[in-house]
Amino acid sequence: MTKKVFPMRTISPEGAPIPSHAKLAFKGKVFEVWQWEQKLFDGSVETFEQLKRQNTAQVIPVVGDNILIQLESQPNVSQSFLSLPGGRCLPDEKSLDAAKRELLEETGYTSNDWILCKEQNSIGRIDWTVYTYIARNCIFQKPQQLDSGEKINTRLVTFDEFLMLSEDQSFYERELIPMLLYARFDQKIKDEFRNLLFKKR
Amino acid sequence: MTKKVFPMRTISPEGAPIPSHAKLAFKGKVFEVWQWEQKLFDGSVETFEQLKRQNTAQVIPVVGDNILIQLESQPNVSQSFLSLPGGRCLPDEKSLDAAKRELLEETGYTSNDWILCKEQNSIGRIDWTVYTYIARNCIFQKPQQLDSGEKINTRLVTFDEFLMLSEDQSFYERELIPMLLYARFDQKIKDEFRNLLFKKR
């Protein structure tokens, strides 16, 4: 299914779903491996394999005239990197609830004004969606509460600095780069994105 | 390691490597699941998990003044999609050899003039690189030889049509979209990309 709310709000097409007769071949800490017998075009049969993982919720937090980004370290990654607040949805947790939870845990901020900006379905061999929310008018609530696998420093950047993250090799959120490029190169799209983030409504 | 040969030739930063003491928890048809005990920032330990799969070689084939793309169907995917020739590297097969093999199998074309255009390392939880080659001056050699899991029709598009695949929701090669957008929006980059594809050298 393809639904396009272009340019600044996009839902990408879904990949092939894991068929209902597939079997769980392995359940790891993060990934599940599913396999099934797939009939090919000539009638022969082959074992196909796809992955499944919990969806991800990601947040673009608006604080005053700025956007909050993170400088993040992880225990198995040698270099720190730039990221947005976010993380895995818990089992049965809706993506918006995960977005609110992760924003509060990682930054201490909350918002009462949320917009779903992007829904990126993986089209490869993995059943996984990344939801990107805009959290408008964020307010600082309490100190961040990190788990022992996280080190996160927050910083505020201007809208233009945010768009230029598309050039930054240490920016982790690669799936957002097309959106940032559109806004850099097309004034109309840039205005629309700026309004989505900052304009009173 | 970050190496940037921007804009039309790029090597993206690598994600965290799977540590040497990791153990293979599951070996599937396509994916391997690796796990290890990771020390966290507070000294506690948690099981971390990453995937590994064979790298992918992908080809932008130049045929005369045009670029060859594919309309492809797969037995488990309900809608056909637009793609480039390419596929998984075989064990121990170099990416350039895989690119040559896939181009010949899927399209029947060969080339004697290859350029590595892009090397995209996955930065998520998967050890996987997609190599994108330009195959200049392709010549038709013999009919395509598809395996029973493939249905592929080739078509030729102009350079501008190729760039506009960045708007096409059925274009499968998402990791190329930033490159296509740069070329659409920046005349200098567009000229550089056109020369890389078509200019005699």
mmCIF file of C-alpha atoms in Angstrom:
data_model
loop_
_atom_site.group_PDB
_atom_site.id
_atom_site.type_symbol
_atom_site.label_atom_id
_atom_site.label_comp_id
_atom_site.label_asym_id
_atom_site.label_seq_id
_atom_site.Cartn_x
_atom_site.Cartn_y
_atom_site.Cartn_z
ATOM 1 C CA MET A 1 0.000 0.000 0.000
ATOM 2 C CA THR A 2 1.337 3.391 -0.944
ATOM 3 C CA LYS A 3 0.128 6.515 0.737
ATOM 4 C CA LYS A 4 1.951 9.718 0.031
ATOM 5 C CA VAL A 5 1.425 12.868 2.046
ATOM 6 C CA PHE A 6 4.300 14.594 0.378
ATOM 7 C CA PRO A 7 6.638 16.269 1.097
ATOM 8 C CA MET A 8 6.989 16.878 4.812
ATOM 9 C CA ARG A 9 4.715 14.094 5.965
ATOM 10 C CA THR A 10 5.380 10.793 4.320
ATOM 11 C CA ILE A 11 4.306 7.234 4.692
ATOM 12 C CA SER A 12 6.573 4.953 2.744
ATOM 13 C CA PRO A 13 5.334 1.817 0.987
ATOM 14 C CA GLU A 14 5.418 -1.385 2.955
ATOM 15 C CA GLY A 15 7.664 -4.252 2.021
ATOM 16 C CA ALA A 16 6.436 -7.779 1.625
ATOM 17 C CA PRO A 17 4.725 -8.946 4.816
ATOM 18 C CA ILE A 18 5.823 -12.115 6.536
ATOM 19 C CA PRO A 19 3.179 -14.676 5.448
ATOM 20 C CA SER A 20 0.883 -16.075 8.119
ATOM 21 C CA HIS A 21 2.193 -19.620 7.648
ATOM 22 C CA ALA A 22 5.784 -18.552 8.367
ATOM 23 C CA LYS A 23 7.477 -20.151 11.366
ATOM 24 C CA LEU A 24 9.575 -18.485 14.027
ATOM 25 C CA ALA A 25 13.034 -19.992 13.476
ATOM 26 C CA PHE A 26 14.843 -17.957 16.139
ATOM 27 C CA LYS A 27 13.872 -15.397 18.738
ATOM 28 C CA GLY A 28 16.777 -13.218 19.828
ATOM 29 C CA LYS A 29 17.024 -10.266 22.177
ATOM 30 C CA VAL A 30 16.067 -7.782 19.445
ATOM 31 C CA PHE A 31 15.392 -9.741 16.287
ATOM 32 C CA GLU A 32 13.057 -12.567 15.378
ATOM 33 C CA VAL A 33 13.927 -14.713 12.353
ATOM 34 C CA TRP A 34 10.929 -16.068 10.428
ATOM 35 C CA GLN A 35 11.091 -18.676 7.664
ATOM 36 C CA TRP A 36 8.625 -20.211 5.259
ATOM 37 C CA GLU A 37 8.455 -22.352 2.141
ATOM 38 C CA GLN A 38 7.951 -20.022 -0.800
ATOM 39 C CA LYS A 39 6.669 -21.221 -4.178
ATOM 40 C CA LEU A 40 8.787 -19.707 -6.947
ATOM 41 C CA PHE A 41 7.712 -18.680 -10.441
ATOM 42 C CA ASP A 42 8.478 -22.114 -11.927
ATOM 43 C CA GLY A 43 6.571 -23.965 -9.181
ATOM 44 C CA SER A 44 9.661 -25.038 -7.263
ATOM 45 C CA VAL A 45 9.934 -24.271 -3.555
ATOM 46 C CA GLU A 46 12.614 -22.476 -1.555
ATOM 47 C CA THR A 47 12.981 -21.470 2.110
ATOM 48 C CA PHE A 48 12.541 -17.704 2.415
ATOM 49 C CA GLU A 49 13.611 -15.716 5.443
ATOM 50 C CA GLN A 50 12.636 -12.389 6.938
ATOM 51 C CA LEU A 51 13.215 -10.584 10.199
ATOM 52 C CA LYS A 52 10.933 -8.866 12.600
ATOM 53 C CA ARG A 53 11.735 -6.387 15.334
ATOM 54 C CA GLN A 54 9.875 -3.932 17.550
ATOM 55 C CA ASN A 55 9.066 -0.688 15.788
ATOM 56 C CA THR A 56 10.962 2.480 16.632
ATOM 57 C CA ALA A 57 9.627 5.867 17.727
ATOM 58 C CA GLN A 58 11.759 8.927 17.099
ATOM 59 C CA VAL A 59 11.177 12.547 18.115
ATOM 60 C CA ILE A 60 12.033 15.959 16.654
ATOM 61 C CA PRO A 61 11.630 18.068 19.825
ATOM 62 C CA VAL A 62 10.944 21.780 19.357
ATOM 63 C CA VAL A 63 12.153 23.954 22.249
ATOM 64 C CA GLY A 64 11.351 27.607 21.700
ATOM 65 C CA ASP A 65 12.895 28.602 18.357
ATOM 66 C CA ASN A 66 15.262 25.642 18.371
ATOM 67 C CA ILE A 67 15.354 21.914 17.879
ATOM 68 C CA LEU A 68 16.837 19.613 20.476
ATOM 69 C CA ILE A 69 19.346 17.040 19.275
ATOM 70 C CA GLN A 70 21.506 14.600 21.181
ATOM 71 C CA LEU A 71 25.175 13.771 21.380
ATOM 72 C CA GLU A 72 25.018 10.117 22.273
ATOM 73 C CA SER A 73 27.456 7.404 23.276
ATOM 74 C CA GLN A 74 26.812 3.697 23.479
ATOM 75 C CA PRO A 75 28.980 1.154 25.265
ATOM 76 C CA ASN A 76 29.778 -0.823 22.084
ATOM 77 C CA VAL A 77 30.358 2.169 19.778
ATOM 78 C CA SER A 78 33.765 3.819 19.820
ATOM 79 C CA GLN A 79 32.674 7.260 18.616
ATOM 80 C CA SER A 80 29.809 9.344 19.883
ATOM 81 C CA PHE A 81 27.185 10.370 17.343
ATOM 82 C CA LEU A 82 24.363 12.865 16.828
ATOM 83 C CA SER A 83 20.861 11.528 17.222
ATOM 84 C CA LEU A 84 17.281 12.345 18.042
ATOM 85 C CA PRO A 85 15.471 11.136 21.143
ATOM 86 C CA GLY A 86 13.782 7.817 20.546
ATOM 87 C CA GLY A 87 14.007 4.095 20.818
ATOM 88 C CA ARG A 88 12.233 0.786 20.562
ATOM 89 C CA CYS A 89 8.535 0.554 21.300
ATOM 90 C CA LEU A 90 7.806 -1.804 24.166
ATOM 91 C CA PRO A 91 5.578 -4.808 23.394
ATOM 92 C CA ASP A 92 2.012 -3.517 22.843
ATOM 93 C CA GLU A 93 3.127 0.102 23.306
ATOM 94 C CA LYS A 94 1.769 2.521 20.698
ATOM 95 C CA SER A 95 4.401 4.480 18.806
ATOM 96 C CA LEU A 96 3.172 7.839 20.137
ATOM 97 C CA ASP A 97 3.367 6.567 23.721
ATOM 98 C CA ALA A 98 6.877 5.284 23.062
ATOM 99 C CA ALA A 99 7.813 8.690 21.609
ATOM 100 C CA LYS A 100 6.531 10.489 24.721
ATOM 101 C CA ARG A 101 8.275 8.041 27.044
ATOM 102 C CA GLU A 102 11.610 8.208 25.233
ATOM 103 C CA LEU A 103 11.546 12.016 25.023
ATOM 104 C CA LEU A 104 10.985 12.303 28.774
ATOM 105 C CA GLU A 105 13.558 9.637 29.703
ATOM 106 C CA GLU A 106 16.305 10.825 27.397
ATOM 107 C CA THR A 107 15.839 14.603 27.672
ATOM 108 C CA GLY A 108 13.488 15.409 30.544
ATOM 109 C CA TYR A 109 11.162 17.315 28.196
ATOM 110 C CA THR A 110 7.439 16.876 27.571
ATOM 111 C CA SER A 111 5.011 18.239 25.008
ATOM 112 C CA ASN A 112 1.255 18.493 24.615
ATOM 113 C CA ASP A 113 1.390 19.042 20.865
ATOM 114 C CA TRP A 114 2.452 16.056 18.767
ATOM 115 C CA ILE A 115 2.461 15.550 14.982
ATOM 116 C CA LEU A 116 3.263 12.310 13.148
ATOM 117 C CA CYS A 117 5.721 13.535 10.531
ATOM 118 C CA LYS A 118 7.012 10.390 8.890
ATOM 119 C CA GLU A 119 6.291 6.687 8.904
ATOM 120 C CA GLN A 120 9.105 4.769 7.295
ATOM 121 C CA ASN A 121 8.411 1.124 6.612
ATOM 122 C CA SER A 122 11.446 -0.939 5.901
ATOM 123 C CA ILE A 123 11.178 -2.430 2.425
ATOM 124 C CA GLY A 124 14.002 -4.914 2.743
ATOM 125 C CA ARG A 125 13.802 -8.264 4.463
ATOM 126 C CA ILE A 126 12.668 -6.879 7.781
ATOM 127 C CA ASP A 127 9.290 -6.108 9.292
ATOM 128 C CA TRP A 128 10.077 -2.818 11.035
ATOM 129 C CA THR A 129 8.644 0.700 10.988
ATOM 130 C CA VAL A 130 10.280 3.915 12.196
ATOM 131 C CA TYR A 131 7.760 6.556 13.310
ATOM 132 C CA THR A 132 9.043 10.126 13.420
ATOM 133 C CA TYR A 133 7.071 12.553 15.556
ATOM 134 C CA ILE A 134 7.373 16.297 15.951
ATOM 135 C CA ALA A 135 6.969 17.348 19.600
ATOM 136 C CA ARG A 136 6.037 21.035 19.470
ATOM 137 C CA ASN A 137 6.505 23.532 22.307
ATOM 138 C CA CYS A 138 8.483 21.228 24.546
ATOM 139 C CA ILE A 139 8.769 22.114 28.225
ATOM 140 C CA PHE A 140 11.481 20.956 30.572
ATOM 141 C CA GLN A 141 9.969 18.715 33.212
ATOM 142 C CA LYS A 142 12.693 16.891 35.110
ATOM 143 C CA PRO A 143 16.249 15.578 34.731
ATOM 144 C CA GLN A 144 16.851 12.871 32.152
ATOM 145 C CA GLN A 145 16.669 9.272 33.368
ATOM 146 C CA LEU A 146 19.108 7.207 31.376
ATOM 147 C CA ASP A 147 19.596 3.495 31.550
ATOM 148 C CA SER A 148 23.087 2.119 31.996
ATOM 149 C CA GLY A 149 23.532 1.562 28.248
ATOM 150 C CA GLU A 150 23.114 5.256 27.417
ATOM 151 C CA LYS A 151 25.149 8.466 27.684
ATOM 152 C CA ILE A 152 23.278 11.409 26.214
ATOM 153 C CA ASN A 153 24.002 15.124 26.150
ATOM 154 C CA THR A 154 21.320 17.332 24.673
ATOM 155 C CA ARG A 155 21.946 20.494 22.668
ATOM 156 C CA LEU A 156 19.762 23.027 20.928
ATOM 157 C CA VAL A 157 20.280 23.863 17.255
ATOM 158 C CA THR A 158 18.596 26.322 14.916
ATOM 159 C CA PHE A 159 16.317 25.159 12.109
ATOM 160 C CA ASP A 160 19.070 25.764 9.528
ATOM 161 C CA GLU A 161 21.609 23.872 11.615
ATOM 162 C CA PHE A 162 19.125 21.037 11.877
ATOM 163 C CA LEU A 163 18.759 20.872 8.084
ATOM 164 C CA MET A 164 22.557 20.813 7.704
ATOM 165 C CA LEU A 165 22.736 17.600 9.724
ATOM 166 C CA SER A 166 22.122 16.026 6.305
ATOM 167 C CA GLU A 167 25.836 16.731 5.656
ATOM 168 C CA ASP A 168 27.042 15.406 8.986
ATOM 169 C CA GLN A 169 28.577 11.963 8.822
ATOM 170 C CA SER A 170 28.016 11.501 12.548
ATOM 171 C CA PHE A 171 24.239 12.056 12.238
ATOM 172 C CA TYR A 172 22.738 8.683 13.014
ATOM 173 C CA GLU A 173 19.190 9.227 11.724
ATOM 174 C CA ARG A 174 19.879 8.500 8.060
ATOM 175 C CA GLU A 175 16.281 7.859 7.078
ATOM 176 C CA LEU A 176 15.585 11.571 7.685
ATOM 177 C CA ILE A 177 18.205 12.804 5.221
ATOM 178 C CA PRO A 178 15.925 12.983 2.137
ATOM 179 C CA MET A 179 13.490 15.121 4.145
ATOM 180 C CA LEU A 180 16.279 17.485 5.228
ATOM 181 C CA LEU A 181 17.588 17.720 1.666
ATOM 182 C CA TYR A 182 14.171 18.606 0.252
ATOM 183 C CA ALA A 183 13.843 21.399 2.793
ATOM 184 C CA ARG A 184 17.332 22.715 2.016
ATOM 185 C CA PHE A 185 16.847 22.804 -1.716
ATOM 186 C CA ASP A 186 13.205 23.807 -2.103
ATOM 187 C CA GLN A 187 12.035 27.033 -0.439
ATOM 188 C CA LYS A 188 8.373 26.032 -0.433
ATOM 189 C CA ILE A 189 9.107 22.758 1.313
ATOM 190 C CA LYS A 190 11.413 24.563 3.725
ATOM 191 C CA ASP A 191 8.629 26.984 4.676
ATOM 192 C CA GLU A 192 6.191 24.133 5.117
ATOM 193 C CA PHE A 193 8.590 22.251 7.378
ATOM 194 C CA ARG A 194 9.364 25.380 9.413
ATOM 195 C CA ASN A 195 5.653 26.013 9.906
ATOM 196 C CA LEU A 196 5.074 22.429 10.955
ATOM 197 C CA LEU A 197 7.716 22.840 13.652
ATOM 198 C CA PHE A 198 7.251 26.390 14.882
ATOM 199 C CA LYS A 199 4.079 28.080 13.718
ATOM 200 C CA LYS A 200 1.320 28.741 16.207
ATOM 201 C CA ARG A 201 -1.884 26.888 15.339
ATOM 202 C CA MET B 1 36.201 5.393 10.054
ATOM 203 C CA THR B 2 34.686 8.189 8.027
ATOM 204 C CA LYS B 3 35.832 8.828 4.507
ATOM 205 C CA LYS B 4 33.936 11.320 2.458
ATOM 206 C CA VAL B 5 34.400 11.681 -1.270
ATOM 207 C CA PHE B 6 31.435 13.937 -1.580
ATOM 208 C CA PRO B 7 29.104 14.300 -3.332
ATOM 209 C CA MET B 8 28.829 11.716 -6.080
ATOM 210 C CA ARG B 9 31.136 9.146 -4.565
ATOM 211 C CA THR B 10 30.522 8.433 -0.945
ATOM 212 C CA ILE B 11 31.653 6.006 1.667
ATOM 213 C CA SER B 12 29.409 6.143 4.666
ATOM 214 C CA PRO B 13 30.672 5.659 8.220
ATOM 215 C CA GLU B 14 30.647 2.156 9.593
ATOM 216 C CA GLY B 15 28.446 1.137 12.456
ATOM 217 C CA ALA B 16 29.763 -0.644 15.491
ATOM 218 C CA PRO B 17 31.527 -3.853 14.489
ATOM 219 C CA ILE B 18 30.489 -7.172 15.995
ATOM 220 C CA PRO B 19 33.173 -7.799 18.662
ATOM 221 C CA SER B 20 35.521 -10.728 18.164
ATOM 222 C CA HIS B 21 34.257 -12.517 21.284
ATOM 223 C CA ALA B 22 30.647 -12.510 20.011
ATOM 224 C CA LYS B 23 29.024 -15.897 19.493
ATOM 225 C CA LEU B 24 26.918 -17.039 16.574
ATOM 226 C CA ALA B 25 23.490 -17.569 18.133
ATOM 227 C CA PHE B 26 21.659 -18.502 14.918
ATOM 228 C CA LYS B 27 22.615 -19.001 11.295
ATOM 229 C CA GLY B 28 19.689 -18.604 8.943
ATOM 230 C CA LYS B 29 19.399 -18.688 5.150
ATOM 231 C CA VAL B 30 20.285 -15.005 4.823
ATOM 232 C CA PHE B 31 20.973 -13.655 8.289
ATOM 233 C CA GLU B 32 23.342 -14.596 11.072
ATOM 234 C CA VAL B 33 22.492 -13.495 14.612
ATOM 235 C CA TRP B 34 25.489 -12.738 16.837
ATOM 236 C CA GLN B 35 25.344 -12.115 20.584
ATOM 237 C CA TRP B 36 27.826 -11.092 23.242
ATOM 238 C CA GLU B 37 28.010 -9.893 26.838
ATOM 239 C CA GLN B 38 28.447 -6.124 26.746
ATOM 240 C CA LYS B 39 29.724 -4.150 29.725
ATOM 241 C CA LEU B 40 27.559 -1.057 30.215
ATOM 242 C CA PHE B 41 28.598 2.357 31.504
ATOM 243 C CA ASP B 42 27.877 1.452 35.140
ATOM 244 C CA GLY B 43 29.820 -1.813 34.928
ATOM 245 C CA SER B 44 26.756 -4.045 34.648
ATOM 246 C CA VAL B 45 26.499 -6.531 31.803
ATOM 247 C CA GLU B 46 23.816 -7.089 29.193
ATOM 248 C CA THR B 47 23.472 -9.402 26.181
ATOM 249 C CA PHE B 48 23.845 -7.367 22.999
ATOM 250 C CA GLU B 49 22.770 -8.589 19.578
ATOM 251 C CA GLN B 50 23.703 -7.757 16.016
ATOM 252 C CA LEU B 51 23.102 -9.279 12.621
ATOM 253 C CA LYS B 52 25.376 -10.117 9.768
ATOM 254 C CA ARG B 53 24.563 -10.799 6.151
ATOM 255 C CA GLN B 54 26.396 -11.069 2.853
ATOM 256 C CA ASN B 55 27.147 -7.681 1.314
ATOM 257 C CA THR B 56 25.205 -6.485 -1.705
ATOM 258 C CA ALA B 57 26.493 -5.292 -5.081
ATOM 259 C CA GLN B 58 24.302 -2.975 -7.124
ATOM 260 C CA VAL B 59 24.838 -1.588 -10.621
ATOM 261 C CA ILE B 60 23.916 1.614 -12.452
ATOM 262 C CA PRO B 61 24.311 0.383 -16.062
ATOM 263 C CA VAL B 62 24.931 3.011 -18.733
ATOM 264 C CA VAL B 63 23.712 1.990 -22.203
ATOM 265 C CA GLY B 64 24.447 4.652 -24.791
ATOM 266 C CA ASP B 65 22.854 7.889 -23.561
ATOM 267 C CA ASN B 66 20.543 6.041 -21.189
ATOM 268 C CA ILE B 67 20.515 4.189 -17.920
ATOM 269 C CA LEU B 68 19.086 0.712 -17.638
ATOM 270 C CA ILE B 69 16.617 0.057 -14.847
ATOM 271 C CA GLN B 70 14.496 -2.966 -14.040
ATOM 272 C CA LEU B 71 10.849 -3.675 -13.468
ATOM 273 C CA GLU B 72 11.073 -6.601 -11.099
ATOM 274 C CA SER B 73 8.690 -9.085 -9.528
ATOM 275 C CA GLN B 74 9.403 -11.465 -6.692
ATOM 276 C CA PRO B 75 7.283 -14.466 -5.724
ATOM 277 C CA ASN B 76 6.486 -13.133 -2.226
ATOM 278 C CA VAL B 77 5.832 -9.500 -3.212
ATOM 279 C CA SER B 78 2.402 -8.590 -4.532
ATOM 280 C CA GLN B 79 3.429 -5.521 -6.551
ATOM 281 C CA SER B 80 6.279 -5.240 -9.007
ATOM 282 C CA PHE B 81 8.854 -2.564 -8.309
ATOM 283 C CA LEU B 82 11.631 -0.595 -10.006
ATOM 284 C CA SER B 83 15.154 -1.653 -9.204
ATOM 285 C CA LEU B 84 18.737 -1.755 -10.367
ATOM 286 C CA PRO B 85 20.607 -4.931 -11.292
ATOM 287 C CA GLY B 86 22.342 -6.433 -8.306
ATOM 288 C CA GLY B 87 22.173 -8.887 -5.496
ATOM 289 C CA ARG B 88 23.988 -10.639 -2.710
ATOM 290 C CA CYS B 89 27.699 -11.303 -3.001
ATOM 291 C CA LEU B 90 28.502 -15.016 -2.868
ATOM 292 C CA PRO B 91 30.765 -16.175 -0.024
ATOM 293 C CA ASP B 92 34.307 -14.893 -0.736
ATOM 294 C CA GLU B 93 33.129 -13.098 -3.897
ATOM 295 C CA LYS B 94 34.429 -9.532 -4.266
ATOM 296 C CA SER B 95 31.760 -6.889 -4.669
ATOM 297 C CA LEU B 96 32.942 -5.903 -8.165
ATOM 298 C CA ASP B 97 32.792 -9.537 -9.304
ATOM 299 C CA ALA B 98 29.299 -9.827 -7.855
ATOM 300 C CA ALA B 99 28.290 -6.640 -9.676
ATOM 301 C CA LYS B 100 29.568 -8.023 -13.009
ATOM 302 C CA ARG B 101 27.880 -11.373 -12.458
ATOM 303 C CA GLU B 102 24.525 -9.875 -11.459
ATOM 304 C CA LEU B 103 24.542 -7.411 -14.375
ATOM 305 C CA LEU B 104 25.130 -10.213 -16.867
ATOM 306 C CA GLU B 105 22.612 -12.618 -15.284
ATOM 307 C CA GLU B 106 19.826 -10.083 -14.824
ATOM 308 C CA THR B 107 20.221 -8.024 -17.994
ATOM 309 C CA GLY B 108 22.578 -9.794 -20.399
ATOM 310 C CA TYR B 109 24.854 -6.732 -20.516
ATOM 311 C CA THR B 110 28.583 -6.449 -19.816
ATOM 312 C CA SER B 111 30.967 -3.525 -19.371
ATOM 313 C CA ASN B 112 34.721 -3.004 -19.358
ATOM 314 C CA ASP B 113 34.545 0.315 -17.525
ATOM 315 C CA TRP B 114 33.500 0.162 -13.873
ATOM 316 C CA ILE B 115 33.467 2.873 -11.186
ATOM 317 C CA LEU B 116 32.702 2.366 -7.495
ATOM 318 C CA CYS B 117 30.199 5.149 -6.866
ATOM 319 C CA LYS B 118 28.955 4.533 -3.350
ATOM 320 C CA GLU B 119 29.727 2.297 -0.418
ATOM 321 C CA GLN B 120 26.931 2.377 2.097
ATOM 322 C CA ASN B 121 27.669 0.731 5.409
ATOM 323 C CA SER B 122 24.664 -0.012 7.512
ATOM 324 C CA ILE B 123 24.939 1.871 10.791
ATOM 325 C CA GLY B 124 22.170 0.066 12.612
ATOM 326 C CA ARG B 125 22.450 -3.328 14.248
ATOM 327 C CA ILE B 126 23.582 -5.109 11.118
ATOM 328 C CA ASP B 127 26.948 -5.779 9.551
ATOM 329 C CA TRP B 128 26.119 -5.211 5.898
ATOM 330 C CA THR B 129 27.496 -3.019 3.102
ATOM 331 C CA VAL B 130 25.815 -2.070 -0.185
ATOM 332 C CA TYR B 131 28.300 -1.313 -2.971
ATOM 333 C CA THR B 132 26.958 0.732 -5.875
ATOM 334 C CA TYR B 133 28.910 0.525 -9.119
ATOM 335 C CA ILE B 134 28.553 2.463 -12.329
ATOM 336 C CA ALA B 135 28.971 0.203 -15.368
ATOM 337 C CA ARG B 136 29.844 2.563 -18.227
ATOM 338 C CA ASN B 137 29.369 1.805 -21.927
ATOM 339 C CA CYS B 138 27.446 -1.418 -21.440
ATOM 340 C CA ILE B 139 27.175 -3.808 -24.375
ATOM 341 C CA PHE B 140 24.496 -6.434 -24.850
ATOM 342 C CA GLN B 141 26.080 -9.863 -24.675
ATOM 343 C CA LYS B 142 23.393 -12.510 -24.336
ATOM 344 C CA PRO B 143 19.856 -13.068 -23.051
ATOM 345 C CA GLN B 144 19.277 -12.680 -19.327
ATOM 346 C CA GLN B 145 19.521 -15.813 -17.188
ATOM 347 C CA LEU B 146 17.111 -15.514 -14.321
ATOM 348 C CA ASP B 147 16.689 -17.883 -11.451
ATOM 349 C CA SER B 148 13.224 -19.149 -10.596
ATOM 350 C CA GLY B 149 12.729 -16.499 -7.896
ATOM 351 C CA GLU B 150 13.082 -13.597 -10.355
ATOM 352 C CA LYS B 151 11.015 -11.908 -13.056
ATOM 353 C CA ILE B 152 12.835 -8.940 -14.526
ATOM 354 C CA ASN B 153 12.045 -6.649 -17.446
ATOM 355 C CA THR B 154 14.679 -4.099 -18.329
ATOM 356 C CA ARG B 155 13.989 -0.606 -19.629
ATOM 357 C CA LEU B 156 16.108 2.361 -20.619
ATOM 358 C CA VAL B 157 15.542 5.784 -19.063
ATOM 359 C CA THR B 158 17.171 9.161 -19.625
ATOM 360 C CA PHE B 159 19.436 10.727 -17.005
ATOM 361 C CA ASP B 160 16.654 13.109 -15.913
ATOM 362 C CA GLU B 161 14.164 10.252 -15.650
ATOM 363 C CA PHE B 162 16.693 8.370 -13.564
ATOM 364 C CA LEU B 163 17.023 11.312 -11.142
ATOM 365 C CA MET B 164 13.227 11.501 -10.839
ATOM 366 C CA LEU B 165 13.123 7.946 -9.497
ATOM 367 C CA SER B 166 13.723 9.737 -6.187
ATOM 368 C CA GLU B 167 9.992 10.616 -6.313
ATOM 369 C CA ASP B 168 8.834 7.148 -7.280
ATOM 370 C CA GLN B 169 7.353 5.176 -4.414
ATOM 371 C CA SER B 170 7.961 1.932 -6.296
ATOM 372 C CA PHE B 171 11.721 2.567 -6.571
ATOM 373 C CA TYR B 172 13.294 -0.047 -4.380
ATOM 374 C CA GLU B 173 16.818 1.375 -4.040
ATOM 375 C CA ARG B 174 16.104 3.833 -1.254
ATOM 376 C CA GLU B 175 19.692 4.307 -0.178
ATOM 377 C CA LEU B 176 20.347 6.063 -3.511
ATOM 378 C CA ILE B 177 17.673 8.716 -2.987
ATOM 379 C CA PRO B 178 19.915 11.329 -1.287
ATOM 380 C CA MET B 179 22.346 11.066 -4.224
ATOM 381 C CA LEU B 180 19.528 11.574 -6.740
ATOM 382 C CA LEU B 181 18.171 14.533 -4.767
ATOM 383 C CA TYR B 182 21.565 16.266 -4.640
ATOM 384 C CA ALA B 183 21.874 15.925 -8.401
ATOM 385 C CA ARG B 184 18.369 17.281 -8.964
ATOM 386 C CA PHE B 185 18.799 20.312 -6.782
ATOM 387 C CA ASP B 186 22.425 21.294 -7.379
ATOM 388 C CA GLN B 187 23.537 21.946 -10.960
ATOM 389 C CA LYS B 188 27.221 21.403 -10.192
ATOM 390 C CA ILE B 189 26.573 18.021 -8.631
ATOM 391 C CA LYS B 190 24.258 17.144 -11.516
ATOM 392 C CA ASP B 191 27.015 17.889 -14.044
ATOM 393 C CA GLU B 192 29.503 15.871 -12.053
ATOM 394 C CA PHE B 193 27.162 12.882 -11.890
ATOM 395 C CA ARG B 194 26.360 13.130 -15.619
ATOM 396 C CA ASN B 195 30.061 13.191 -16.456
ATOM 397 C CA LEU B 196 30.697 10.210 -14.221
ATOM 398 C CA LEU B 197 28.085 8.254 -16.156
ATOM 399 C CA PHE B 198 28.492 9.413 -19.740
ATOM 400 C CA LYS B 199 31.629 11.426 -20.391
ATOM 401 C CA LYS B 200 34.423 9.871 -22.430
ATOM 402 C CA ARG B 201 37.628 9.511 -20.429
#
